[in-house]
Amino acid sequence: MKIAVLGSTGQTGRLLVTRALDRGHEVIALARRPDQVPSATNLQILRADVSDPGSIAAAVEGADVVLSGLGITKKQDPAILIDGARQLAAAAPRVIWLSSLGMGATVGAFGPFTGALLHRVLHHEWDAKDLAGRAIRDAGGTTVYAGRLTDKPYQDNGRLIQATTFEPRMMPPTAPRAGIAALMIAEAEDPQYADSDTIALFGNSH
């Protein structure tokens, strides 16, 4: 399988690239700065920038699926997320898109108090993540909503569930980045949640 990774220089994006290579796939790493992606066997590194729509479409040509770990900082325009999602939805045969639990299709996951606090803290990207997730889902893709990402080792105890089955809770669950990478690659290999919003859970979370 040929897997393209958007946001390949980010913390989660790097793990997506590594996991896909370890699983024996051909990988296309999409990056604004290709020199920041370490070379590897079966890895093609291409320059692609959301602000240059033609570069995204050209870079994902021939890929079976695109995984996105695209994120933004508070200094960046949140429209980057919307533009990136729409470009992938139009150019890629299938997309698996990482987003933040409690936002977009998972608003209300933490109840009214924590949800309001989350909105206040993340208001900069709130609407953008909703619109980006909708663009992916409407194109038949899969959104993966995750709680606070950590660098803890993955214990092979993760799973995806339909977002509609998640029971609201006060405290958001955490998610190891390596576990997110593993779940997204697994969904790429064996699609279970096409055209769906999902939530990544780990350990005894349910």
mmCIF file of C-alpha atoms in Angstrom:
data_model
loop_
_atom_site.group_PDB
_atom_site.id
_atom_site.type_symbol
_atom_site.label_atom_id
_atom_site.label_comp_id
_atom_site.label_asym_id
_atom_site.label_seq_id
_atom_site.Cartn_x
_atom_site.Cartn_y
_atom_site.Cartn_z
ATOM 1 C CA MET A 1 0.000 0.000 0.000
ATOM 2 C CA LYS A 2 1.163 3.537 -0.697
ATOM 3 C CA ILE A 3 0.462 5.880 2.215
ATOM 4 C CA ALA A 4 0.927 9.652 2.137
ATOM 5 C CA VAL A 5 1.382 11.569 5.393
ATOM 6 C CA LEU A 6 0.455 15.240 5.705
ATOM 7 C CA GLY A 7 2.136 17.026 8.595
ATOM 8 C CA SER A 8 5.035 14.587 8.419
ATOM 9 C CA THR A 9 7.453 16.838 10.330
ATOM 10 C CA GLY A 10 5.200 17.156 13.371
ATOM 11 C CA GLN A 11 5.503 14.975 16.464
ATOM 12 C CA THR A 12 2.632 12.699 15.468
ATOM 13 C CA GLY A 13 3.377 12.921 11.758
ATOM 14 C CA ARG A 14 6.880 11.539 12.267
ATOM 15 C CA LEU A 15 5.421 8.561 14.098
ATOM 16 C CA LEU A 16 2.907 7.980 11.310
ATOM 17 C CA VAL A 17 5.750 7.850 8.791
ATOM 18 C CA THR A 18 7.816 5.498 10.957
ATOM 19 C CA ARG A 19 4.894 3.181 11.711
ATOM 20 C CA ALA A 20 3.893 2.944 8.047
ATOM 21 C CA LEU A 21 7.464 2.138 7.015
ATOM 22 C CA ASP A 22 7.794 -0.458 9.770
ATOM 23 C CA ARG A 23 4.637 -2.099 8.458
ATOM 24 C CA GLY A 24 6.230 -2.434 5.038
ATOM 25 C CA HIS A 25 4.325 0.267 3.183
ATOM 26 C CA GLU A 26 5.586 2.738 0.624
ATOM 27 C CA VAL A 27 5.341 6.170 2.181
ATOM 28 C CA ILE A 28 5.126 9.683 0.788
ATOM 29 C CA ALA A 29 6.070 12.278 3.392
ATOM 30 C CA LEU A 30 4.475 15.634 2.609
ATOM 31 C CA ALA A 31 6.268 18.604 4.104
ATOM 32 C CA ARG A 32 6.662 22.336 3.602
ATOM 33 C CA ARG A 33 10.347 21.818 4.362
ATOM 34 C CA PRO A 34 11.394 18.461 2.900
ATOM 35 C CA ASP A 35 14.909 18.818 4.337
ATOM 36 C CA GLN A 36 13.438 18.257 7.818
ATOM 37 C CA VAL A 37 12.321 14.718 6.967
ATOM 38 C CA PRO A 38 15.028 12.037 7.466
ATOM 39 C CA SER A 39 15.510 9.833 4.409
ATOM 40 C CA ALA A 40 14.663 6.129 4.599
ATOM 41 C CA THR A 41 14.098 3.113 2.378
ATOM 42 C CA ASN A 42 10.666 3.124 0.709
ATOM 43 C CA LEU A 43 10.209 6.778 1.664
ATOM 44 C CA GLN A 44 9.529 9.507 -0.880
ATOM 45 C CA ILE A 45 9.772 13.056 0.431
ATOM 46 C CA LEU A 46 7.805 15.709 -1.421
ATOM 47 C CA ARG A 47 7.280 19.401 -0.846
ATOM 48 C CA ALA A 48 3.617 20.153 -0.273
ATOM 49 C CA ASP A 49 2.086 23.256 1.261
ATOM 50 C CA VAL A 50 -1.573 23.849 2.067
ATOM 51 C CA SER A 51 -1.120 27.440 0.856
ATOM 52 C CA ASP A 52 -0.190 26.024 -2.560
ATOM 53 C CA PRO A 53 -3.189 23.816 -3.514
ATOM 54 C CA GLY A 54 -1.559 22.401 -6.619
ATOM 55 C CA SER A 55 1.299 21.004 -4.567
ATOM 56 C CA ILE A 56 -1.030 18.920 -2.387
ATOM 57 C CA ALA A 57 -2.899 17.390 -5.305
ATOM 58 C CA ALA A 58 0.322 16.547 -7.127
ATOM 59 C CA ALA A 59 1.981 15.067 -4.037
ATOM 60 C CA VAL A 60 -0.821 12.640 -3.175
ATOM 61 C CA GLU A 61 -1.253 11.375 -6.717
ATOM 62 C CA GLY A 62 -0.882 7.600 -6.694
ATOM 63 C CA ALA A 63 -1.388 7.263 -2.937
ATOM 64 C CA ASP A 64 -3.980 4.755 -1.720
ATOM 65 C CA VAL A 65 -4.712 6.737 1.432
ATOM 66 C CA VAL A 66 -3.585 9.965 3.085
ATOM 67 C CA LEU A 67 -3.086 10.234 6.839
ATOM 68 C CA SER A 68 -3.089 13.692 8.339
ATOM 69 C CA GLY A 69 -1.383 14.801 11.516
ATOM 70 C CA LEU A 70 -1.727 18.435 10.460
ATOM 71 C CA GLY A 71 -1.943 20.897 13.317
ATOM 72 C CA ILE A 72 -1.520 24.604 13.931
ATOM 73 C CA THR A 73 -0.045 26.893 16.548
ATOM 74 C CA LYS A 74 -1.825 29.871 18.093
ATOM 75 C CA LYS A 75 0.128 32.125 15.746
ATOM 76 C CA GLN A 76 -1.119 30.373 12.616
ATOM 77 C CA ASP A 77 -4.316 31.017 10.697
ATOM 78 C CA PRO A 78 -6.806 28.215 11.543
ATOM 79 C CA ALA A 79 -7.972 28.325 7.915
ATOM 80 C CA ILE A 80 -4.938 26.118 7.246
ATOM 81 C CA LEU A 81 -6.891 23.195 8.698
ATOM 82 C CA ILE A 82 -9.959 23.837 6.563
ATOM 83 C CA ASP A 83 -7.951 24.341 3.392
ATOM 84 C CA GLY A 84 -5.867 21.233 4.050
ATOM 85 C CA ALA A 85 -8.908 19.068 4.664
ATOM 86 C CA ARG A 86 -10.735 20.314 1.590
ATOM 87 C CA GLN A 87 -7.713 19.856 -0.638
ATOM 88 C CA LEU A 88 -7.179 16.299 0.554
ATOM 89 C CA ALA A 89 -10.877 15.495 0.248
ATOM 90 C CA ALA A 90 -10.792 16.621 -3.384
ATOM 91 C CA ALA A 91 -7.494 14.984 -4.359
ATOM 92 C CA ALA A 92 -7.104 11.783 -2.338
ATOM 93 C CA PRO A 93 -9.052 8.530 -2.726
ATOM 94 C CA ARG A 94 -9.288 8.189 1.057
ATOM 95 C CA VAL A 95 -8.292 10.310 4.051
ATOM 96 C CA ILE A 96 -7.815 9.562 7.760
ATOM 97 C CA TRP A 97 -7.741 12.856 9.658
ATOM 98 C CA LEU A 98 -6.561 13.422 13.233
ATOM 99 C CA SER A 99 -8.490 15.945 15.330
ATOM 100 C CA SER A 100 -9.035 16.930 18.966
ATOM 101 C CA LEU A 101 -11.554 15.227 21.226
ATOM 102 C CA GLY A 102 -14.232 17.589 22.478
ATOM 103 C CA MET A 103 -14.282 19.581 19.256
ATOM 104 C CA GLY A 104 -16.043 19.150 15.917
ATOM 105 C CA ALA A 105 -18.236 16.048 15.866
ATOM 106 C CA THR A 106 -17.341 15.314 19.503
ATOM 107 C CA VAL A 107 -18.560 18.564 21.070
ATOM 108 C CA GLY A 108 -20.183 17.717 24.396
ATOM 109 C CA ALA A 109 -17.870 14.771 25.083
ATOM 110 C CA PHE A 110 -16.776 16.311 28.401
ATOM 111 C CA GLY A 111 -20.053 17.781 29.611
ATOM 112 C CA PRO A 112 -21.044 21.469 29.677
ATOM 113 C CA PHE A 113 -18.516 22.788 32.205
ATOM 114 C CA THR A 114 -15.362 21.163 30.814
ATOM 115 C CA GLY A 115 -16.642 21.688 27.281
ATOM 116 C CA ALA A 116 -17.036 25.430 27.887
ATOM 117 C CA LEU A 117 -13.532 25.576 29.357
ATOM 118 C CA LEU A 118 -12.128 23.705 26.373
ATOM 119 C CA HIS A 119 -13.869 26.109 24.016
ATOM 120 C CA ARG A 120 -12.367 29.062 25.851
ATOM 121 C CA VAL A 121 -8.855 27.623 25.705
ATOM 122 C CA LEU A 122 -9.049 26.431 22.098
ATOM 123 C CA HIS A 123 -11.352 29.054 20.592
ATOM 124 C CA HIS A 124 -8.658 29.949 18.045
ATOM 125 C CA GLU A 125 -9.160 26.680 16.166
ATOM 126 C CA TRP A 126 -12.650 25.653 17.322
ATOM 127 C CA ASP A 127 -14.666 26.354 14.179
ATOM 128 C CA ALA A 128 -11.842 25.355 11.861
ATOM 129 C CA LYS A 129 -11.597 21.868 13.329
ATOM 130 C CA ASP A 130 -15.323 21.409 12.964
ATOM 131 C CA LEU A 131 -15.321 22.427 9.293
ATOM 132 C CA ALA A 132 -12.196 20.387 8.530
ATOM 133 C CA GLY A 133 -13.695 17.264 10.070
ATOM 134 C CA ARG A 134 -16.933 17.738 8.139
ATOM 135 C CA ALA A 135 -15.020 18.042 4.858
ATOM 136 C CA ILE A 136 -13.232 14.752 5.486
ATOM 137 C CA ARG A 137 -16.308 12.850 6.590
ATOM 138 C CA ASP A 138 -18.443 14.187 3.730
ATOM 139 C CA ALA A 139 -15.824 12.877 1.301
ATOM 140 C CA GLY A 140 -16.081 9.381 2.800
ATOM 141 C CA GLY A 141 -13.018 9.708 4.997
ATOM 142 C CA THR A 142 -12.404 8.877 8.656
ATOM 143 C CA THR A 143 -11.842 11.373 11.448
ATOM 144 C CA VAL A 144 -9.956 10.225 14.528
ATOM 145 C CA TYR A 145 -10.591 12.359 17.617
ATOM 146 C CA ALA A 146 -8.008 12.020 20.370
ATOM 147 C CA GLY A 147 -7.616 13.378 23.877
ATOM 148 C CA ARG A 148 -4.469 15.133 25.072
ATOM 149 C CA LEU A 149 -1.520 13.640 23.205
ATOM 150 C CA THR A 150 1.423 12.308 25.204
ATOM 151 C CA ASP A 151 4.830 10.842 24.419
ATOM 152 C CA LYS A 152 4.287 7.809 26.619
ATOM 153 C CA PRO A 153 5.063 4.362 25.157
ATOM 154 C CA TYR A 154 2.196 2.596 23.450
ATOM 155 C CA GLN A 155 1.049 -0.528 25.283
ATOM 156 C CA ASP A 156 -0.883 -2.021 22.353
ATOM 157 C CA ASN A 157 -4.135 -1.299 24.186
ATOM 158 C CA GLY A 158 -5.842 1.154 21.851
ATOM 159 C CA ARG A 159 -8.981 1.016 19.771
ATOM 160 C CA LEU A 160 -11.274 3.218 17.733
ATOM 161 C CA ILE A 161 -14.956 3.534 18.551
ATOM 162 C CA GLN A 162 -17.795 5.341 16.803
ATOM 163 C CA ALA A 163 -17.999 8.864 18.195
ATOM 164 C CA THR A 164 -21.744 8.463 18.728
ATOM 165 C CA THR A 165 -21.152 5.680 21.273
ATOM 166 C CA PHE A 166 -18.835 7.698 23.529
ATOM 167 C CA GLU A 167 -20.214 8.437 26.987
ATOM 168 C CA PRO A 168 -19.491 12.016 28.146
ATOM 169 C CA ARG A 169 -16.985 12.359 30.966
ATOM 170 C CA MET A 170 -15.564 15.211 33.000
ATOM 171 C CA MET A 171 -11.887 14.507 32.341
ATOM 172 C CA PRO A 172 -10.571 13.930 28.831
ATOM 173 C CA PRO A 173 -8.656 10.698 28.259
ATOM 174 C CA THR A 174 -5.029 10.945 27.179
ATOM 175 C CA ALA A 175 -3.626 9.343 24.046
ATOM 176 C CA PRO A 176 -0.034 8.254 23.334
ATOM 177 C CA ARG A 177 1.117 9.616 19.986
ATOM 178 C CA ALA A 178 2.582 6.229 19.091
ATOM 179 C CA GLY A 179 -0.808 4.668 19.781
ATOM 180 C CA ILE A 180 -2.569 7.171 17.554
ATOM 181 C CA ALA A 181 -0.113 6.346 14.774
ATOM 182 C CA ALA A 182 -0.755 2.624 15.240
ATOM 183 C CA LEU A 183 -4.540 3.035 15.131
ATOM 184 C CA MET A 184 -4.476 5.280 12.071
ATOM 185 C CA ILE A 185 -2.208 2.884 10.169
ATOM 186 C CA ALA A 186 -4.429 -0.047 11.175
ATOM 187 C CA GLU A 187 -7.483 1.792 9.848
ATOM 188 C CA ALA A 188 -5.615 2.483 6.607
ATOM 189 C CA GLU A 189 -4.771 -1.204 6.224
ATOM 190 C CA ASP A 190 -8.182 -2.553 7.162
ATOM 191 C CA PRO A 191 -10.908 0.102 6.867
ATOM 192 C CA GLN A 192 -13.568 -0.254 9.521
ATOM 193 C CA TYR A 193 -14.784 3.322 9.836
ATOM 194 C CA ALA A 194 -15.116 4.840 6.361
ATOM 195 C CA ASP A 195 -17.346 7.927 6.341
ATOM 196 C CA SER A 196 -17.258 8.001 10.152
ATOM 197 C CA ASP A 197 -16.214 10.080 13.126
ATOM 198 C CA THR A 198 -14.251 7.981 15.593
ATOM 199 C CA ILE A 199 -12.630 8.400 18.994
ATOM 200 C CA ALA A 200 -9.322 6.823 19.979
ATOM 201 C CA LEU A 201 -9.329 5.211 23.422
ATOM 202 C CA PHE A 202 -6.553 3.476 25.319
ATOM 203 C CA GLY A 203 -6.299 1.210 28.331
ATOM 204 C CA ASN A 204 -9.487 0.758 30.333
ATOM 205 C CA SER A 205 -11.192 3.835 28.898
ATOM 206 C CA HIS A 206 -14.600 3.086 27.413
#
